[in-house]
CSV table of C-alpha atoms in Angstrom, one decimal:
chain,number,residue,atom,x,y,z
Q,1,UNK,CA,-0.4,2.6,-3.7
Q,2,UNK,CA,-2.9,2.8,-1.0
Q,3,UNK,CA,-2.1,0.1,1.3
Q,4,UNK,CA,0.3,0.3,4.3
Q,5,UNK,CA,2.4,-2.6,3.2
Q,6,UNK,CA,6.0,-3.3,4.1
Q,7,UNK,CA,6.5,-4.4,0.5
Q,8,UNK,CA,5.6,-1.3,-1.5
Q,9,UNK,CA,7.3,1.2,-3.8
Q,10,UNK,CA,10.7,2.9,-4.8
Q,11,UNK,CA,12.4,6.2,-5.3
Q,12,UNK,CA,13.1,8.8,-7.9
Q,13,UNK,CA,14.4,12.4,-8.0
Q,14,UNK,CA,11.6,14.7,-6.8
Q,15,UNK,CA,11.2,18.4,-6.3
Q,16,UNK,CA,9.1,19.6,-3.4
Q,17,UNK,CA,8.3,22.7,-5.3
Q,18,UNK,CA,5.3,20.9,-6.9
Q,19,UNK,CA,2.2,22.7,-5.8
Q,20,UNK,CA,0.4,19.6,-4.8
Q,21,UNK,CA,2.8,19.1,-1.9
Q,22,UNK,CA,3.3,22.8,-1.1
Q,23,UNK,CA,3.1,23.5,2.7
Q,24,UNK,CA,2.0,27.1,2.3
Q,25,UNK,CA,-1.6,26.2,1.7
Q,26,UNK,CA,-2.1,24.7,5.1
Q,27,UNK,CA,-1.9,27.8,7.2
Q,28,UNK,CA,-0.9,27.2,10.8
Q,29,UNK,CA,0.0,23.6,11.5
Q,30,UNK,CA,2.8,21.4,12.8
Q,31,UNK,CA,5.1,19.7,10.2
Q,32,UNK,CA,5.7,16.1,10.9
Q,33,UNK,CA,9.2,15.0,10.0
Q,34,UNK,CA,9.5,11.2,9.8
Q,35,UNK,CA,12.9,9.7,10.5
Q,36,UNK,CA,14.4,6.3,11.1
Q,37,UNK,CA,14.6,6.9,14.9
Q,38,UNK,CA,11.8,7.1,17.3
Q,39,UNK,CA,11.1,10.8,18.3
Q,40,UNK,CA,8.3,11.5,20.7
Q,41,UNK,CA,6.8,15.0,20.5
Q,42,UNK,CA,3.6,16.6,21.6
Q,43,UNK,CA,1.7,18.6,19.0
Q,44,UNK,CA,-0.7,21.3,20.0
Q,45,UNK,CA,-3.7,21.7,17.7
Q,46,UNK,CA,-4.6,25.3,16.9
Q,47,UNK,CA,-8.3,25.0,17.6
Q,48,UNK,CA,-9.7,23.9,21.0
Q,49,UNK,CA,-6.3,23.5,22.6
Q,50,UNK,CA,-6.3,19.7,21.8
Q,51,UNK,CA,-3.0,17.9,22.2
Q,52,UNK,CA,-1.9,14.6,20.8
Q,53,UNK,CA,1.1,12.7,21.8
Q,54,UNK,CA,2.8,11.8,18.5
Q,55,UNK,CA,5.5,9.4,17.8
Q,56,UNK,CA,7.3,9.4,14.4
Q,57,UNK,CA,6.9,6.2,12.5
Q,58,UNK,CA,9.7,3.8,13.3
Q,59,UNK,CA,11.6,2.0,10.7
Q,60,UNK,CA,10.4,-1.6,11.2
Q,61,UNK,CA,9.4,-4.4,8.9
Q,62,UNK,CA,5.8,-3.2,9.2
Q,63,UNK,CA,6.6,0.4,8.2
Q,64,UNK,CA,5.7,1.7,4.7
Q,65,UNK,CA,9.0,1.7,2.8
Q,66,UNK,CA,10.6,3.2,-0.3
Q,67,UNK,CA,12.2,0.9,-2.8
Q,68,UNK,CA,14.5,1.2,-5.7
Q,69,UNK,CA,15.2,-1.2,-8.6
Q,70,UNK,CA,17.5,-2.0,-11.5
Q,71,UNK,CA,16.3,0.6,-14.0
Q,72,UNK,CA,18.6,-0.7,-16.7
Q,73,UNK,CA,17.0,-4.1,-16.5
Q,74,UNK,CA,13.6,-2.4,-16.6
Q,75,UNK,CA,14.5,-0.8,-19.8
Q,76,UNK,CA,15.6,-4.1,-21.3
Q,77,UNK,CA,12.3,-5.7,-20.2
Q,78,UNK,CA,10.2,-3.1,-22.1
Q,79,UNK,CA,12.4,-2.8,-25.2
Q,80,UNK,CA,10.2,-3.9,-28.0
Q,81,UNK,CA,13.1,-5.1,-30.1
Q,82,UNK,CA,14.3,-7.4,-27.2
Q,83,UNK,CA,11.0,-8.6,-25.8
Q,84,UNK,CA,8.6,-9.9,-28.4
Q,85,UNK,CA,6.0,-10.7,-25.8
Q,86,UNK,CA,5.1,-7.1,-25.4
Q,87,UNK,CA,1.5,-6.6,-26.4
Q,88,UNK,CA,1.6,-2.9,-27.4
Q,89,UNK,CA,-2.0,-2.8,-28.4
Q,90,UNK,CA,-3.0,-3.8,-24.9
Q,91,UNK,CA,-0.7,-1.2,-23.4
Q,92,UNK,CA,-2.2,1.4,-25.8
Q,93,UNK,CA,-5.7,0.5,-24.7
Q,94,UNK,CA,-4.6,0.9,-21.0
Q,95,UNK,CA,-3.0,4.2,-21.8
Q,96,UNK,CA,-6.3,5.6,-23.1
Q,97,UNK,CA,-8.0,4.4,-19.9
Q,98,UNK,CA,-5.5,6.3,-17.9
Q,99,UNK,CA,-5.7,9.4,-20.1
Q,100,UNK,CA,-9.4,9.5,-19.5
Q,101,UNK,CA,-8.6,10.4,-15.8
Q,102,UNK,CA,-12.0,9.5,-14.3
Q,103,UNK,CA,-11.0,11.1,-11.0
Q,104,UNK,CA,-9.7,14.4,-12.2
Q,105,UNK,CA,-12.4,16.3,-10.4
Q,106,UNK,CA,-13.1,13.7,-7.7
Q,107,UNK,CA,-10.8,14.8,-4.9
Q,108,UNK,CA,-12.4,18.1,-4.0
Q,109,UNK,CA,-12.5,19.0,-0.3
Q,110,UNK,CA,-15.2,20.9,1.6
Q,111,UNK,CA,-15.6,22.4,5.1
Q,112,UNK,CA,-17.0,19.0,6.3
Q,113,UNK,CA,-13.4,17.7,6.7
Q,114,UNK,CA,-12.2,20.2,9.2
Q,115,UNK,CA,-15.5,20.1,11.2
Q,116,UNK,CA,-15.3,16.3,11.4
Q,117,UNK,CA,-11.6,16.4,12.5
Q,118,UNK,CA,-12.4,18.8,15.3
Q,119,UNK,CA,-15.0,16.3,16.7
Q,120,UNK,CA,-12.6,13.4,16.8
Q,121,UNK,CA,-11.1,13.2,20.3
Q,122,UNK,CA,-8.9,11.0,22.5
Q,123,UNK,CA,-7.1,7.9,21.3
Q,124,UNK,CA,-9.2,7.8,18.1
Q,125,UNK,CA,-7.8,11.2,17.1
Q,126,UNK,CA,-4.2,10.0,17.4
Q,127,UNK,CA,-4.9,6.7,15.6
Q,128,UNK,CA,-6.6,8.7,12.8
Q,129,UNK,CA,-3.5,10.9,12.4
Q,130,UNK,CA,-1.3,7.8,12.2
Q,131,UNK,CA,-3.6,6.3,9.6
Q,132,UNK,CA,-3.3,9.4,7.5
Q,133,UNK,CA,0.5,9.5,7.9
Q,134,UNK,CA,1.1,5.9,7.0
Q,135,UNK,CA,-1.3,6.1,4.0
Q,136,UNK,CA,0.3,9.3,2.7
Q,137,UNK,CA,3.7,7.7,3.0
Q,138,UNK,CA,2.7,4.6,1.0
Q,139,UNK,CA,1.0,6.7,-1.7
Q,140,UNK,CA,4.0,9.1,-1.9
Q,141,UNK,CA,6.5,6.2,-2.3
Q,142,UNK,CA,4.4,5.0,-5.2
Q,143,UNK,CA,4.5,8.4,-6.8
Q,144,UNK,CA,8.3,8.4,-6.6
Q,145,UNK,CA,8.6,4.9,-8.2
Q,146,UNK,CA,6.2,5.5,-11.0
Q,147,UNK,CA,7.6,8.9,-11.7
Q,148,UNK,CA,11.1,7.5,-12.1
Q,149,UNK,CA,10.0,4.6,-14.3
Q,150,UNK,CA,8.1,7.0,-16.5
Q,151,UNK,CA,11.2,9.1,-16.9
Q,152,UNK,CA,13.6,6.1,-17.5
Q,153,UNK,CA,11.4,4.3,-20.0
Q,154,UNK,CA,10.5,7.3,-22.1
Q,155,UNK,CA,12.9,6.4,-25.0
Q,156,UNK,CA,12.6,2.6,-24.6
Q,157,UNK,CA,8.8,2.3,-24.6
Q,158,UNK,CA,7.0,5.6,-24.7
Q,159,UNK,CA,3.5,4.0,-24.2
Q,160,UNK,CA,4.5,2.1,-21.0
Q,161,UNK,CA,6.5,5.2,-19.8
Q,162,UNK,CA,3.4,7.4,-20.2
Q,163,UNK,CA,1.2,5.0,-18.2
Q,164,UNK,CA,3.8,5.0,-15.4
Q,165,UNK,CA,3.7,8.9,-15.5
Q,166,UNK,CA,-0.1,8.9,-15.3
Q,167,UNK,CA,0.0,6.5,-12.4
Q,168,UNK,CA,2.4,8.8,-10.6
Q,169,UNK,CA,-0.2,11.5,-11.2
Q,170,UNK,CA,-2.8,9.4,-9.4
Q,171,UNK,CA,-0.5,8.6,-6.5
Q,172,UNK,CA,0.5,12.3,-6.2
Q,173,UNK,CA,-3.2,13.2,-6.1
Q,174,UNK,CA,-3.8,10.6,-3.4
Q,175,UNK,CA,-0.8,11.6,-1.3
Q,176,UNK,CA,-1.7,15.3,-1.6
Q,177,UNK,CA,-5.3,14.6,-0.5
Q,178,UNK,CA,-4.1,12.6,2.5
Q,179,UNK,CA,-1.6,15.3,3.5
Q,180,UNK,CA,-4.4,17.9,3.3
Q,181,UNK,CA,-6.3,15.6,5.7
Q,182,UNK,CA,-3.5,15.9,8.1
Q,183,UNK,CA,-3.9,19.7,7.9
Q,184,UNK,CA,-7.4,19.2,9.4
Q,185,UNK,CA,-5.5,17.9,12.5
Q,186,UNK,CA,-3.1,20.9,12.2
Q,187,UNK,CA,-0.3,18.6,11.0
Q,188,UNK,CA,1.4,17.9,7.7
Q,189,UNK,CA,4.1,15.5,6.5
Q,190,UNK,CA,7.3,17.2,5.3
Q,191,UNK,CA,7.5,15.2,2.1
Q,192,UNK,CA,10.7,16.9,1.0
Q,193,UNK,CA,12.4,15.8,4.1
Q,194,UNK,CA,10.8,12.4,3.8
Q,195,UNK,CA,12.3,11.9,0.3
Q,196,UNK,CA,15.8,12.6,1.5
Q,197,UNK,CA,15.7,11.0,4.9
Q,198,UNK,CA,14.1,7.6,4.3
Q,199,UNK,CA,16.2,4.5,3.6
Q,200,UNK,CA,15.6,2.8,0.3
Q,201,UNK,CA,15.6,-0.9,-0.3
Q,202,UNK,CA,16.6,-2.5,-3.6
Q,203,UNK,CA,14.2,-4.9,-5.3
Q,204,UNK,CA,14.8,-6.6,-8.6
Q,205,UNK,CA,12.1,-5.7,-11.3
Q,206,UNK,CA,10.3,-9.0,-11.0
Q,207,UNK,CA,9.9,-8.5,-7.3
Q,208,UNK,CA,8.6,-5.0,-7.9
Q,209,UNK,CA,6.0,-6.5,-10.2
Q,210,UNK,CA,4.8,-9.1,-7.7
Q,211,UNK,CA,4.8,-6.7,-4.7
Q,212,UNK,CA,3.2,-3.8,-6.4
Q,213,UNK,CA,0.5,-5.8,-8.1
Q,214,UNK,CA,-0.4,-7.2,-4.7
Q,215,UNK,CA,-0.2,-3.8,-3.0
Q,216,UNK,CA,-2.5,-2.2,-5.6
Q,217,UNK,CA,-5.1,-5.0,-5.5
Q,218,UNK,CA,-5.1,-5.3,-1.7
Q,219,UNK,CA,-5.5,-1.5,-1.6
Q,220,UNK,CA,-8.6,-1.9,-3.8
Q,221,UNK,CA,-10.2,-4.5,-1.5
Q,222,UNK,CA,-9.4,-2.5,1.6
Q,223,UNK,CA,-10.9,0.7,0.3
Q,224,UNK,CA,-14.0,-0.8,-1.3
Q,225,UNK,CA,-14.7,-2.8,1.8
Q,226,UNK,CA,-14.5,0.2,4.1
Q,227,UNK,CA,-16.6,2.3,1.6
Q,228,UNK,CA,-19.4,-0.3,1.4
Q,229,UNK,CA,-19.4,-0.9,5.2
Q,230,UNK,CA,-19.8,2.9,5.9
Q,231,UNK,CA,-22.4,3.3,3.2
Q,232,UNK,CA,-24.5,0.6,5.0
Q,233,UNK,CA,-23.6,2.0,8.4
Q,234,UNK,CA,-23.5,5.8,8.1
Q,235,UNK,CA,-23.4,6.3,11.9
Q,236,UNK,CA,-19.7,5.3,11.8
Q,237,UNK,CA,-18.9,7.9,9.1
Q,238,UNK,CA,-16.7,10.0,11.4
Q,239,UNK,CA,-14.5,11.6,8.7
Q,240,UNK,CA,-15.5,12.4,5.1
Q,241,UNK,CA,-12.4,10.9,3.5
Q,242,UNK,CA,-14.1,7.5,3.4
Q,243,UNK,CA,-16.8,8.9,1.1
Q,244,UNK,CA,-14.1,9.2,-1.6
Q,245,UNK,CA,-13.0,5.6,-1.3
Q,246,UNK,CA,-15.2,4.2,-4.1
Q,247,UNK,CA,-13.5,6.2,-6.9
Q,248,UNK,CA,-10.1,6.1,-5.1
Q,249,UNK,CA,-10.1,2.3,-5.1
Q,250,UNK,CA,-10.8,2.2,-8.9
Q,251,UNK,CA,-7.5,4.0,-9.3
Q,252,UNK,CA,-5.9,1.2,-7.3
Q,253,UNK,CA,-7.7,-1.4,-9.4
Q,254,UNK,CA,-6.5,0.2,-12.7
Q,255,UNK,CA,-3.0,0.3,-11.4
Q,256,UNK,CA,-3.2,-3.4,-10.5
Q,257,UNK,CA,-4.6,-4.3,-14.0
Q,258,UNK,CA,-1.6,-2.5,-15.5
Q,259,UNK,CA,0.8,-4.6,-13.4
Q,260,UNK,CA,-1.1,-7.7,-14.5
Q,261,UNK,CA,-0.5,-6.7,-18.1
Q,262,UNK,CA,3.2,-6.1,-17.3
Q,263,UNK,CA,3.4,-9.6,-15.8
Q,264,UNK,CA,1.7,-11.1,-18.9
Q,265,UNK,CA,4.4,-9.4,-21.0
Q,266,UNK,CA,7.1,-11.2,-18.9
Q,267,UNK,CA,6.0,-14.9,-18.9
Q,268,UNK,CA,9.3,-15.9,-17.4
Q,269,UNK,CA,8.0,-14.4,-14.2
Q,270,UNK,CA,4.9,-16.6,-14.2
Q,271,UNK,CA,5.6,-20.0,-15.8
Q,272,UNK,CA,8.2,-21.9,-13.8
Q,273,UNK,CA,8.7,-23.4,-10.4
Q,274,UNK,CA,10.6,-20.3,-9.1
Q,275,UNK,CA,7.7,-18.1,-10.1
Q,276,UNK,CA,5.4,-20.2,-7.9
Q,277,UNK,CA,7.7,-20.0,-4.9
Q,278,UNK,CA,8.2,-16.2,-5.3
Q,279,UNK,CA,4.4,-15.7,-5.8
Q,280,UNK,CA,3.6,-17.5,-2.6
Q,281,UNK,CA,6.4,-15.6,-0.8
Q,282,UNK,CA,5.1,-12.2,-1.7
Q,283,UNK,CA,1.5,-13.1,-0.9
Q,284,UNK,CA,2.6,-14.3,2.5
Q,285,UNK,CA,4.7,-11.1,3.1
Q,286,UNK,CA,1.9,-8.8,2.1
Q,287,UNK,CA,-0.9,-10.6,3.9
Q,288,UNK,CA,1.1,-11.0,7.2
Q,289,UNK,CA,2.3,-7.4,7.2
Q,290,UNK,CA,-1.2,-6.1,6.8
Q,291,UNK,CA,-2.6,-8.4,9.5
Q,292,UNK,CA,0.1,-7.5,12.0
Q,293,UNK,CA,-0.1,-3.8,11.2
Q,294,UNK,CA,-3.9,-3.7,11.6
Q,295,UNK,CA,-4.0,-5.7,14.7
Q,296,UNK,CA,-1.8,-3.1,16.3
Q,297,UNK,CA,-4.4,-0.5,15.4
Q,298,UNK,CA,-7.7,-2.1,16.3
Q,299,UNK,CA,-8.9,1.2,17.8
Q,300,UNK,CA,-9.0,2.7,14.3
Q,301,UNK,CA,-11.2,-0.1,12.8
Q,302,UNK,CA,-13.4,-0.3,15.9
Q,303,UNK,CA,-13.9,3.5,15.5
Q,304,UNK,CA,-15.4,3.0,12.1
Q,305,UNK,CA,-17.5,0.0,13.3
Q,306,UNK,CA,-15.3,-2.9,11.9
Q,307,UNK,CA,-14.0,-6.0,13.5
Q,308,UNK,CA,-10.3,-5.8,12.6
Q,309,UNK,CA,-9.6,-9.5,12.1
Q,310,UNK,CA,-12.8,-10.1,10.2
Q,311,UNK,CA,-12.1,-7.1,8.0
Q,312,UNK,CA,-8.5,-8.3,7.3
Q,313,UNK,CA,-9.5,-11.8,6.5
Q,314,UNK,CA,-12.2,-10.6,4.1
Q,315,UNK,CA,-9.6,-8.4,2.3
Q,316,UNK,CA,-7.0,-11.2,2.3
Q,317,UNK,CA,-9.5,-13.8,0.8
Q,318,UNK,CA,-10.7,-11.4,-1.9
Q,319,UNK,CA,-7.2,-10.3,-2.8
Q,320,UNK,CA,-6.1,-13.9,-3.0
Q,321,UNK,CA,-8.9,-14.8,-5.3
Q,322,UNK,CA,-8.1,-11.9,-7.6
Q,323,UNK,CA,-4.4,-12.7,-7.5
Q,324,UNK,CA,-5.0,-16.3,-8.3
Q,325,UNK,CA,-6.0,-15.2,-11.8
Q,326,UNK,CA,-2.5,-14.1,-12.7
Q,327,UNK,CA,0.0,-15.6,-10.2
Q,328,UNK,CA,0.9,-19.2,-10.9
Q,329,UNK,CA,0.4,-20.2,-7.3
Q,330,UNK,CA,-1.2,-18.6,-4.2
Q,331,UNK,CA,-1.7,-19.4,-0.6
Q,332,UNK,CA,-4.6,-21.4,0.8
Q,333,UNK,CA,-5.9,-18.5,2.9
Q,334,UNK,CA,-9.3,-20.0,3.3
Q,335,UNK,CA,-7.9,-22.9,5.2
Q,336,UNK,CA,-8.6,-22.4,8.9
Q,337,UNK,CA,-5.0,-23.2,9.7
Q,338,UNK,CA,-3.9,-20.1,7.9
Q,339,UNK,CA,-5.9,-17.8,10.2
Q,340,UNK,CA,-4.9,-19.7,13.3
Q,341,UNK,CA,-1.2,-19.1,12.5
Q,342,UNK,CA,-1.9,-15.4,11.7
Q,343,UNK,CA,-3.5,-15.0,15.2
Q,344,UNK,CA,-0.5,-16.8,16.8
Q,345,UNK,CA,1.8,-14.3,15.0
Q,346,UNK,CA,-0.3,-11.5,16.5
Q,347,UNK,CA,0.3,-12.8,20.0
Q,348,UNK,CA,4.0,-13.2,19.4
Q,349,UNK,CA,4.3,-9.7,17.9
Q,350,UNK,CA,2.5,-8.3,20.9
Q,351,UNK,CA,5.1,-10.0,23.2
Q,352,UNK,CA,7.9,-8.5,21.0
Q,353,UNK,CA,6.4,-5.0,21.4
Q,354,UNK,CA,6.1,-5.5,25.2
Q,355,UNK,CA,9.8,-6.4,25.4
Q,356,UNK,CA,10.6,-3.1,23.6
Q,357,UNK,CA,8.6,-1.2,26.2
Q,358,UNK,CA,10.4,-2.6,29.2
Q,359,UNK,CA,13.1,-0.7,31.0
Q,360,UNK,CA,15.7,-3.5,30.5
Q,361,UNK,CA,19.1,-2.7,29.0
Q,362,UNK,CA,19.4,-3.3,25.2
Q,363,UNK,CA,21.3,-6.5,25.7
Q,364,UNK,CA,18.6,-8.0,27.8
Q,365,UNK,CA,15.9,-6.9,25.5
Q,366,UNK,CA,17.7,-8.5,22.5
Q,367,UNK,CA,18.1,-11.8,24.5
Q,368,UNK,CA,14.4,-11.8,25.3
Q,369,UNK,CA,13.6,-11.2,21.6
Q,370,UNK,CA,15.5,-14.1,20.2
Q,371,UNK,CA,13.0,-16.9,21.1
Q,372,UNK,CA,10.1,-14.7,20.0
Q,373,UNK,CA,11.7,-13.9,16.7
Q,374,UNK,CA,12.4,-17.6,16.2
Q,375,UNK,CA,8.8,-18.4,17.0
Q,376,UNK,CA,7.6,-15.8,14.5
Q,377,UNK,CA,9.9,-17.2,11.8
Q,378,UNK,CA,8.6,-20.7,12.6
Q,379,UNK,CA,5.0,-19.7,12.0
Q,380,UNK,CA,5.9,-17.9,8.8
Q,381,UNK,CA,7.7,-21.0,7.5
Q,382,UNK,CA,4.8,-23.2,8.5
Q,383,UNK,CA,2.3,-21.0,6.6
Q,384,UNK,CA,4.6,-20.8,3.6
Q,385,UNK,CA,4.9,-24.7,3.5
Q,386,UNK,CA,1.1,-25.2,3.6
Q,387,UNK,CA,-0.1,-26.9,0.4
Q,388,UNK,CA,-0.6,-24.0,-2.1
Q,389,UNK,CA,-3.4,-23.4,-4.6
Q,390,UNK,CA,-2.1,-23.9,-8.2
Q,391,UNK,CA,-3.6,-21.1,-10.2
Q,392,UNK,CA,-2.8,-18.5,-12.8
Q,393,UNK,CA,-4.2,-17.3,-16.1
Q,394,UNK,CA,-2.2,-14.8,-18.2
Q,395,UNK,CA,-5.4,-13.9,-20.0
Q,396,UNK,CA,-7.0,-12.5,-16.9
Q,397,UNK,CA,-6.2,-8.7,-16.9
Q,398,UNK,CA,-8.7,-7.7,-19.6
Q,399,UNK,CA,-11.6,-9.3,-17.7
Q,400,UNK,CA,-10.7,-8.2,-14.2
Q,401,UNK,CA,-12.6,-4.9,-14.0
Q,402,UNK,CA,-15.9,-6.7,-14.7
Q,403,UNK,CA,-15.3,-8.9,-11.7
Q,404,UNK,CA,-14.6,-6.2,-9.1
Q,405,UNK,CA,-16.4,-3.0,-10.0
């Protein structure tokens, strides 16, 4: 999962002995240990004496998270004797698609990576490091979820289990590639520490389906939009990882198509009033999280020649149009009122961040936060209660690749 969403993916047992995550290949670098507390450190780069003030990612609602689920319920959902809606022929076709592994030889680095990283200076260098950290964390959490689902469903539904295992292969490849990118900045995530130290949030299977489908599809639109922009404006191609985004986003799209098929196999998650409410809730959560996250990091998007808010609205609108093909209801994100409230939430979030930076004692800070949090909640509720777009077609997944490639 590529995107830096708050609503992303769960955990499994994982051994850091896997060569894709081995630290030995990086040479001399600083290992970044991410924890639930804010720890400010200064990392010295080995070349050129560059220094970057680094802060470990804080556990907030906007931080990429790890999730766990009810694996027993998952097994029941994909038991062919219990669930007669399972279209095994569709899953078998998807399995062949994943087995083809179009990107097996795509993620191959060259000396251009290190050379480009050495040229990135100042605030943009630090924001680049944070982008790589957050993206690697999101992909790694997806690897853990899919790996565990592949293991747990092996006896219940071998075909679905193998697809999950192959998706974990994709996510591991993405996370490893991003972690190697950090090595260009003489840093690396300690993914073994990350597995043990992060907090995990429980999500019911149907919520995993909604959130992960959205995360994969919004990841597709983020990557393909950046790729197309930089192809048209090569003067902003400051780091070669973006050249890989076209193939990368096709992995995201295939993952999303698989979750679309999973939702079709569970019509109870799509065909009642509760499904409409939950669909809108997850759309709102994912869109707002991305918008607030990105608006805190405008330097990154400006550094590659994008207007942050224009970029985000394009991604939100395209993701919403795609999602409307499978979700029973989506938000009316093309209504100007939607963006107005998003921008209002950005202002409130900036005020919240400013409160956190003051020298006030914790009690005073918390008192100052109360009206701001209330205002944020009010905007969220107003957006949720906007008249939705009734949508949904459970026959969509097989046609989707034609629409977005």
